[in-house]
Tab-separated table of C-alpha atoms in Angstrom:
chain	number	residue	atom	x	y	z
A	1	UNK	CA	9.315	45.621	-22.235
A	2	UNK	CA	5.721	44.596	-22.993
A	3	UNK	CA	6.148	41.214	-23.596
A	4	UNK	CA	8.417	40.713	-21.030
A	5	UNK	CA	4.955	41.601	-18.459
A	6	UNK	CA	3.124	39.317	-20.784
A	7	UNK	CA	6.232	35.940	-20.296
A	8	UNK	CA	5.717	36.714	-16.491
A	9	UNK	CA	1.433	37.240	-16.479
A	10	UNK	CA	1.838	33.626	-18.528
A	11	UNK	CA	4.556	31.948	-15.983
A	12	UNK	CA	2.200	33.542	-13.074
A	13	UNK	CA	-0.807	31.666	-14.732
A	14	UNK	CA	1.123	28.067	-14.979
A	15	UNK	CA	1.940	28.569	-11.694
A	16	UNK	CA	-1.009	29.286	-10.370
A	17	UNK	CA	-2.261	26.617	-12.122
A	18	UNK	CA	-0.814	23.721	-10.900
A	19	UNK	CA	-1.515	21.342	-7.864
A	20	UNK	CA	-0.987	23.037	-4.334
A	21	UNK	CA	0.773	20.058	-2.033
A	22	UNK	CA	1.708	22.057	0.478
A	23	UNK	CA	-0.927	20.586	2.873
A	24	UNK	CA	0.008	17.392	1.711
A	25	UNK	CA	3.176	17.661	2.659
A	26	UNK	CA	2.872	18.828	5.850
A	27	UNK	CA	0.285	15.646	7.171
A	28	UNK	CA	2.728	13.766	5.397
A	29	UNK	CA	5.265	15.347	8.265
A	30	UNK	CA	3.000	15.178	10.869
A	31	UNK	CA	2.466	11.516	10.134
A	32	UNK	CA	6.165	10.380	10.053
A	33	UNK	CA	6.987	12.102	12.894
A	34	UNK	CA	3.686	10.465	14.701
A	35	UNK	CA	5.002	7.116	13.812
A	36	UNK	CA	8.621	8.030	14.520
A	37	UNK	CA	7.754	8.566	18.525
A	38	UNK	CA	7.677	4.824	18.576
A	39	UNK	CA	9.003	3.338	15.080
A	40	UNK	CA	12.938	3.278	14.783
A	41	UNK	CA	14.514	3.407	11.915
A	42	UNK	CA	12.002	1.168	8.753
A	43	UNK	CA	11.874	4.647	6.595
A	44	UNK	CA	11.020	3.090	3.889
A	45	UNK	CA	8.877	0.837	5.213
A	46	UNK	CA	6.662	4.076	7.038
A	47	UNK	CA	6.964	6.063	3.500
A	48	UNK	CA	5.473	3.376	1.116
A	49	UNK	CA	2.842	3.283	3.491
A	50	UNK	CA	2.228	6.415	3.248
A	51	UNK	CA	2.102	6.044	-0.487
A	52	UNK	CA	0.126	3.318	-0.453
A	53	UNK	CA	-2.554	5.293	1.475
A	54	UNK	CA	-2.728	8.501	-0.794
A	55	UNK	CA	-2.534	6.157	-3.984
A	56	UNK	CA	-5.745	4.377	-2.552
A	57	UNK	CA	-3.693	1.100	-2.710
A	58	UNK	CA	-3.614	-2.124	-0.521
A	59	UNK	CA	-0.316	-3.552	1.252
A	60	UNK	CA	1.359	-6.736	1.451
A	61	UNK	CA	3.828	-6.560	4.458
A	62	UNK	CA	6.043	-9.298	4.526
A	63	UNK	CA	8.820	-9.769	7.024
A	64	UNK	CA	9.898	-12.055	10.142
A	65	UNK	CA	7.971	-12.086	13.795
A	66	UNK	CA	8.797	-9.048	15.550
A	67	UNK	CA	9.947	-6.316	13.123
A	68	UNK	CA	6.779	-4.506	14.186
A	69	UNK	CA	4.962	-5.649	11.024
A	70	UNK	CA	1.460	-5.249	13.020
A	71	UNK	CA	2.523	-1.953	15.249
A	72	UNK	CA	3.287	0.128	12.287
A	73	UNK	CA	-0.020	-0.665	10.562
A	74	UNK	CA	-1.949	-0.374	13.376
A	75	UNK	CA	-0.206	2.970	14.422
A	76	UNK	CA	-0.637	3.875	10.660
A	77	UNK	CA	-4.544	3.446	11.393
A	78	UNK	CA	-4.489	5.916	14.408
A	79	UNK	CA	-3.286	8.789	13.617
A	80	UNK	CA	-6.029	8.992	10.847
A	81	UNK	CA	-9.282	9.811	12.729
A	82	UNK	CA	-10.946	6.792	10.958
A	83	UNK	CA	-12.603	3.627	11.620
A	84	UNK	CA	-9.475	0.563	12.226
A	85	UNK	CA	-10.680	-3.335	12.795
A	86	UNK	CA	-8.073	-6.186	13.179
A	87	UNK	CA	-8.808	-10.002	11.436
A	88	UNK	CA	-6.594	-12.342	12.696
A	89	UNK	CA	-6.492	-14.846	9.513
A	90	UNK	CA	-6.742	-18.520	11.346
A	91	UNK	CA	-6.939	-21.826	8.918
A	92	UNK	CA	-10.702	-22.086	11.006
A	93	UNK	CA	-12.016	-19.010	9.310
A	94	UNK	CA	-14.892	-19.192	7.639
A	95	UNK	CA	-15.541	-16.517	4.751
A	96	UNK	CA	-18.470	-15.317	7.082
A	97	UNK	CA	-16.603	-14.252	9.788
A	98	UNK	CA	-14.704	-11.697	7.316
A	99	UNK	CA	-17.870	-10.548	5.266
A	100	UNK	CA	-20.389	-11.334	7.770
A	101	UNK	CA	-23.467	-13.228	7.703
A	102	UNK	CA	-26.957	-13.251	7.810
A	103	UNK	CA	-29.077	-13.141	11.248
A	104	UNK	CA	-32.882	-14.548	11.883
A	105	UNK	CA	-34.578	-11.178	13.184
A	106	UNK	CA	-37.685	-13.236	15.435
A	107	UNK	CA	-39.488	-9.742	15.936
A	108	UNK	CA	-39.808	-9.313	12.360
A	109	UNK	CA	-39.278	-13.286	10.548
A	110	UNK	CA	-37.265	-12.052	8.056
A	111	UNK	CA	-33.264	-12.284	7.807
A	112	UNK	CA	-30.795	-9.315	8.627
A	113	UNK	CA	-27.305	-8.434	7.579
A	114	UNK	CA	-24.762	-8.744	10.152
A	115	UNK	CA	-21.624	-6.772	9.136
A	116	UNK	CA	-18.379	-8.425	9.636
A	117	UNK	CA	-14.997	-7.215	10.433
A	118	UNK	CA	-14.398	-5.796	6.689
A	119	UNK	CA	-16.389	-2.730	6.785
A	120	UNK	CA	-13.679	-0.588	8.158
A	121	UNK	CA	-11.628	2.163	6.900
A	122	UNK	CA	-8.624	0.854	7.308
A	123	UNK	CA	-8.500	-3.274	7.829
A	124	UNK	CA	-5.402	-4.866	9.327
A	125	UNK	CA	-4.893	-8.360	8.631
A	126	UNK	CA	-2.515	-10.771	10.650
A	127	UNK	CA	-1.110	-13.931	8.810
A	128	UNK	CA	-2.965	-13.069	5.929
A	129	UNK	CA	-1.121	-16.912	4.317
A	130	UNK	CA	-3.075	-18.993	7.362
A	131	UNK	CA	-6.448	-19.350	5.889
A	132	UNK	CA	-7.814	-21.382	3.272
A	133	UNK	CA	-8.755	-20.358	-0.308
A	134	UNK	CA	-12.838	-20.108	0.511
A	135	UNK	CA	-11.673	-17.727	3.292
A	136	UNK	CA	-8.940	-16.399	0.522
A	137	UNK	CA	-11.693	-15.562	-2.417
A	138	UNK	CA	-13.610	-13.818	0.229
A	139	UNK	CA	-11.696	-10.708	-0.412
A	140	UNK	CA	-11.095	-10.624	-4.145
A	141	UNK	CA	-14.218	-8.528	-5.019
A	142	UNK	CA	-13.581	-6.455	-1.870
A	143	UNK	CA	-10.330	-5.675	-2.141
A	144	UNK	CA	-10.226	-4.843	-6.184
A	145	UNK	CA	-14.630	-3.059	-6.129
A	146	UNK	CA	-14.158	-1.917	-2.531
A	147	UNK	CA	-18.299	-3.632	-1.748
A	148	UNK	CA	-19.659	-6.903	-1.039
A	149	UNK	CA	-22.055	-8.941	-2.373
A	150	UNK	CA	-24.685	-11.036	-0.267
A	151	UNK	CA	-27.472	-12.696	-0.520
A	152	UNK	CA	-27.993	-11.113	-3.944
A	153	UNK	CA	-27.798	-7.604	-2.179
A	154	UNK	CA	-24.056	-5.511	-2.663
A	155	UNK	CA	-23.070	-3.780	0.276
A	156	UNK	CA	-20.504	-0.584	-0.716
A	157	UNK	CA	-17.346	0.059	1.602
A	158	UNK	CA	-17.026	3.598	3.091
A	159	UNK	CA	-14.257	5.555	1.591
A	160	UNK	CA	-10.795	5.481	2.539
A	161	UNK	CA	-11.154	1.499	2.559
A	162	UNK	CA	-7.943	-0.067	2.983
A	163	UNK	CA	-6.576	-3.498	3.633
A	164	UNK	CA	-3.088	-3.757	5.537
A	165	UNK	CA	-2.003	-7.739	5.423
A	166	UNK	CA	0.880	-9.582	7.506
A	167	UNK	CA	2.717	-12.445	6.079
A	168	UNK	CA	5.674	-14.186	8.124
A	169	UNK	CA	7.450	-15.609	5.322
A	170	UNK	CA	9.709	-17.963	6.940
A	171	UNK	CA	7.125	-20.112	8.998
A	172	UNK	CA	5.597	-21.987	6.421
A	173	UNK	CA	3.879	-24.807	8.765
A	174	UNK	CA	0.144	-24.751	8.473
A	175	UNK	CA	-0.060	-22.059	5.954
A	176	UNK	CA	-1.387	-21.370	2.617
A	177	UNK	CA	0.108	-19.567	-0.515
A	178	UNK	CA	-1.771	-16.748	-1.108
A	179	UNK	CA	-3.457	-17.145	-5.457
A	180	UNK	CA	-1.688	-14.755	-7.761
A	181	UNK	CA	-5.176	-12.895	-8.187
A	182	UNK	CA	-4.946	-12.087	-4.731
A	183	UNK	CA	-1.594	-10.598	-4.547
A	184	UNK	CA	-1.773	-8.941	-7.321
A	185	UNK	CA	-4.881	-6.760	-5.995
A	186	UNK	CA	-1.803	-5.254	-3.448
A	187	UNK	CA	-0.576	-2.113	-4.713
A	188	UNK	CA	3.077	-3.350	-2.730
A	189	UNK	CA	4.535	-5.656	-1.325
A	190	UNK	CA	6.499	-4.344	1.239
A	191	UNK	CA	9.710	-6.540	2.715
A	192	UNK	CA	10.875	-5.618	6.211
A	193	UNK	CA	14.300	-6.541	7.478
A	194	UNK	CA	15.776	-6.670	10.857
A	195	UNK	CA	17.097	-3.291	11.820
A	196	UNK	CA	20.857	-2.847	12.565
A	197	UNK	CA	22.649	-2.252	15.954
A	198	UNK	CA	22.169	1.359	16.154
A	199	UNK	CA	18.359	1.073	15.734
A	200	UNK	CA	18.377	-1.809	18.223
A	201	UNK	CA	19.912	-0.006	20.799
A	202	UNK	CA	17.158	2.389	20.385
A	203	UNK	CA	13.996	0.426	20.579
A	204	UNK	CA	15.193	-1.126	23.888
A	205	UNK	CA	16.282	2.054	25.060
A	206	UNK	CA	12.842	3.251	23.917
A	207	UNK	CA	10.820	0.384	25.363
A	208	UNK	CA	12.770	0.877	28.609
A	209	UNK	CA	12.080	4.265	28.479
A	210	UNK	CA	7.980	3.826	28.040
A	211	UNK	CA	7.912	1.482	31.399
A	212	UNK	CA	5.144	-0.290	30.446
A	213	UNK	CA	2.924	1.928	27.992
A	214	UNK	CA	1.455	0.592	25.366
A	215	UNK	CA	2.636	2.146	22.073
A	216	UNK	CA	-0.661	2.748	20.709
A	217	UNK	CA	-1.065	5.673	23.518
A	218	UNK	CA	2.068	7.456	22.418
A	219	UNK	CA	0.785	7.995	18.664
A	220	UNK	CA	-2.472	10.631	18.340
A	221	UNK	CA	-4.042	10.973	15.128
A	222	UNK	CA	-3.245	13.962	13.311
A	223	UNK	CA	-5.323	13.851	9.540
A	224	UNK	CA	-9.408	13.089	9.510
A	225	UNK	CA	-11.037	11.115	6.998
A	226	UNK	CA	-12.469	14.287	4.555
A	227	UNK	CA	-8.459	16.373	4.438
A	228	UNK	CA	-7.352	12.116	3.479
A	229	UNK	CA	-10.304	11.746	0.816
A	230	UNK	CA	-8.976	15.558	0.198
A	231	UNK	CA	-5.293	14.399	-0.346
A	232	UNK	CA	-6.433	11.809	-2.583
A	233	UNK	CA	-7.932	13.895	-4.957
A	234	UNK	CA	-4.517	15.521	-4.883
A	235	UNK	CA	-2.540	12.828	-6.109
A	236	UNK	CA	-4.923	11.978	-9.053
A	237	UNK	CA	-4.313	15.965	-10.218
A	238	UNK	CA	-0.510	15.298	-10.220
A	239	UNK	CA	0.740	15.813	-13.958
A	240	UNK	CA	2.559	12.734	-16.276
A	241	UNK	CA	4.087	13.046	-19.265
A	242	UNK	CA	3.410	10.803	-22.260
A	243	UNK	CA	7.143	9.788	-22.117
A	244	UNK	CA	6.446	8.511	-18.581
A	245	UNK	CA	3.730	6.608	-19.182
A	246	UNK	CA	5.635	5.110	-21.990
A	247	UNK	CA	8.658	4.326	-19.735
A	248	UNK	CA	6.417	2.714	-17.539
A	249	UNK	CA	4.217	0.692	-20.282
A	250	UNK	CA	8.008	-0.392	-21.158
A	251	UNK	CA	9.155	-1.555	-18.050
A	252	UNK	CA	5.753	-3.216	-17.195
A	253	UNK	CA	6.313	-5.071	-21.008
A	254	UNK	CA	9.470	-6.177	-20.337
A	255	UNK	CA	8.520	-8.681	-17.786
A	256	UNK	CA	6.455	-10.287	-20.331
A	257	UNK	CA	8.981	-10.906	-22.362
A	258	UNK	CA	11.749	-11.706	-20.091
A	259	UNK	CA	13.868	-15.112	-19.806
A	260	UNK	CA	14.484	-15.293	-16.348
A	261	UNK	CA	10.578	-15.070	-15.655
A	262	UNK	CA	7.814	-17.606	-15.801
A	263	UNK	CA	4.964	-14.752	-15.286
A	264	UNK	CA	4.806	-10.860	-16.100
A	265	UNK	CA	3.254	-8.080	-14.401
A	266	UNK	CA	-0.261	-6.544	-15.433
A	267	UNK	CA	-1.570	-4.057	-16.939
A	268	UNK	CA	-3.011	-3.976	-13.055
A	269	UNK	CA	1.093	-3.581	-12.543
A	270	UNK	CA	1.558	-0.633	-14.904
A	271	UNK	CA	-2.022	1.385	-13.213
A	272	UNK	CA	-0.193	0.790	-9.812
A	273	UNK	CA	3.164	1.877	-10.730
A	274	UNK	CA	1.277	5.349	-12.427
A	275	UNK	CA	-0.249	6.243	-9.251
A	276	UNK	CA	2.387	5.011	-6.959
A	277	UNK	CA	4.705	7.388	-8.676
A	278	UNK	CA	2.084	10.113	-8.409
A	279	UNK	CA	1.885	9.116	-4.904
A	280	UNK	CA	5.715	9.678	-4.212
A	281	UNK	CA	5.956	13.222	-6.405
A	282	UNK	CA	3.048	14.274	-4.189
A	283	UNK	CA	4.727	13.812	-0.948
A	284	UNK	CA	7.577	15.172	-1.940
A	285	UNK	CA	5.325	17.881	-3.057
A	286	UNK	CA	5.400	17.647	-6.295
A	287	UNK	CA	2.959	18.322	-8.684
A	288	UNK	CA	4.773	16.397	-11.881
A	289	UNK	CA	6.235	12.603	-12.295
A	290	UNK	CA	9.799	12.100	-12.720
A	291	UNK	CA	11.391	8.680	-13.583
A	292	UNK	CA	13.132	9.177	-9.939
A	293	UNK	CA	9.008	8.223	-8.680
A	294	UNK	CA	9.271	5.156	-11.209
A	295	UNK	CA	12.178	3.518	-10.009
A	296	UNK	CA	10.771	4.083	-6.295
A	297	UNK	CA	7.377	2.111	-7.298
A	298	UNK	CA	8.752	-0.519	-9.622
A	299	UNK	CA	10.137	-1.931	-6.799
A	300	UNK	CA	7.276	-2.747	-4.332
A	301	UNK	CA	4.538	-3.018	-7.178
A	302	UNK	CA	6.468	-5.666	-9.270
A	303	UNK	CA	7.651	-8.026	-6.481
A	304	UNK	CA	4.963	-10.146	-5.873
A	305	UNK	CA	3.724	-9.854	-9.193
A	306	UNK	CA	6.506	-11.811	-11.312
A	307	UNK	CA	7.275	-15.208	-10.973
A	308	UNK	CA	10.582	-16.982	-11.328
A	309	UNK	CA	11.134	-19.158	-14.004
A	310	UNK	CA	12.335	-22.702	-11.696
A	311	UNK	CA	15.488	-22.428	-12.860
A	312	UNK	CA	15.761	-19.102	-11.895
A	313	UNK	CA	14.951	-19.735	-8.545
A	314	UNK	CA	16.552	-23.433	-8.080
A	315	UNK	CA	20.039	-20.117	-9.012
A	316	UNK	CA	18.904	-18.815	-6.268
A	317	UNK	CA	17.714	-15.386	-8.020
A	318	UNK	CA	15.196	-13.054	-6.412
A	319	UNK	CA	12.198	-10.627	-8.000
A	320	UNK	CA	14.304	-7.685	-7.117
A	321	UNK	CA	17.586	-8.777	-8.740
A	322	UNK	CA	15.177	-9.235	-11.871
A	323	UNK	CA	13.552	-5.992	-11.798
A	324	UNK	CA	17.081	-4.148	-11.248
A	325	UNK	CA	17.779	-5.648	-14.572
A	326	UNK	CA	14.919	-4.479	-16.271
A	327	UNK	CA	14.964	-0.674	-14.756
A	328	UNK	CA	18.896	-0.432	-15.962
A	329	UNK	CA	17.818	-1.975	-19.607
A	330	UNK	CA	15.777	0.589	-20.518
A	331	UNK	CA	16.768	3.903	-21.061
A	332	UNK	CA	15.061	6.814	-18.970
A	333	UNK	CA	12.922	9.193	-20.295
A	334	UNK	CA	14.899	12.722	-20.496
């Protein structure tokens, strides 16, 4: 009998030592409810945005015009009581238009740094591929190190800091391909497609019922800055077994030795899969990662990091298809 009691006590101790994710899960449900007031369908899109928010990553959103890329990003920002800024990228945009510039103060005869729109918590960059390489390069440091260096001075971004960037895959006139080094700084690339017929009917009906009211007016903040930072710290505490880490490493390693690929995933991709898997587990109320979390993460993490060989591209093969083949070729840990 004593042995039984000891066993129960040990189980209770193990249970209480686990990460409490109940509030985090409630917050995710509340945000989804707010977004659902305006956004019809796009469940995967919304889930990936929430995962990236909790995993402290940036997101590249690709889709044709009119599929609510920008609206969804703006509404996500509105559900959090934090600063938000939007930058429209154009071919004549300069780095100083994004980062800020030093201005002469006539009273003190000294130069003062005037912060640009990048100094915010959630930054929406519309049509990121319309700005030239010089402006794209201005984002390298801030996206990776969450700081900018101007005139020898370092300026740290206030947490949370997240970049949501949109791009149009169809209209290529007047666009610049994003450098691989910049693409690698995005946690996810999310492809947003057209709605189905039922969703289209719901979208039209909802727009008609709003009677001209802006979508932003339908959504309210349900999460504070401090709560978001607390939930992010809980994501870091989600347990990952050694066999799951090995599974992630094998998947990424296989992209580097694949006959269909010219460029594979970097170690940054491995870390991205790890963090995204932890966030997927957390939003489902689990304090441990399972192989399904890894499988959910691998597609949006890798699709912008790998590069097909010219032969496979000409054959019409896609990145997602190659990722699927890699996932099927690696044994799932038990």
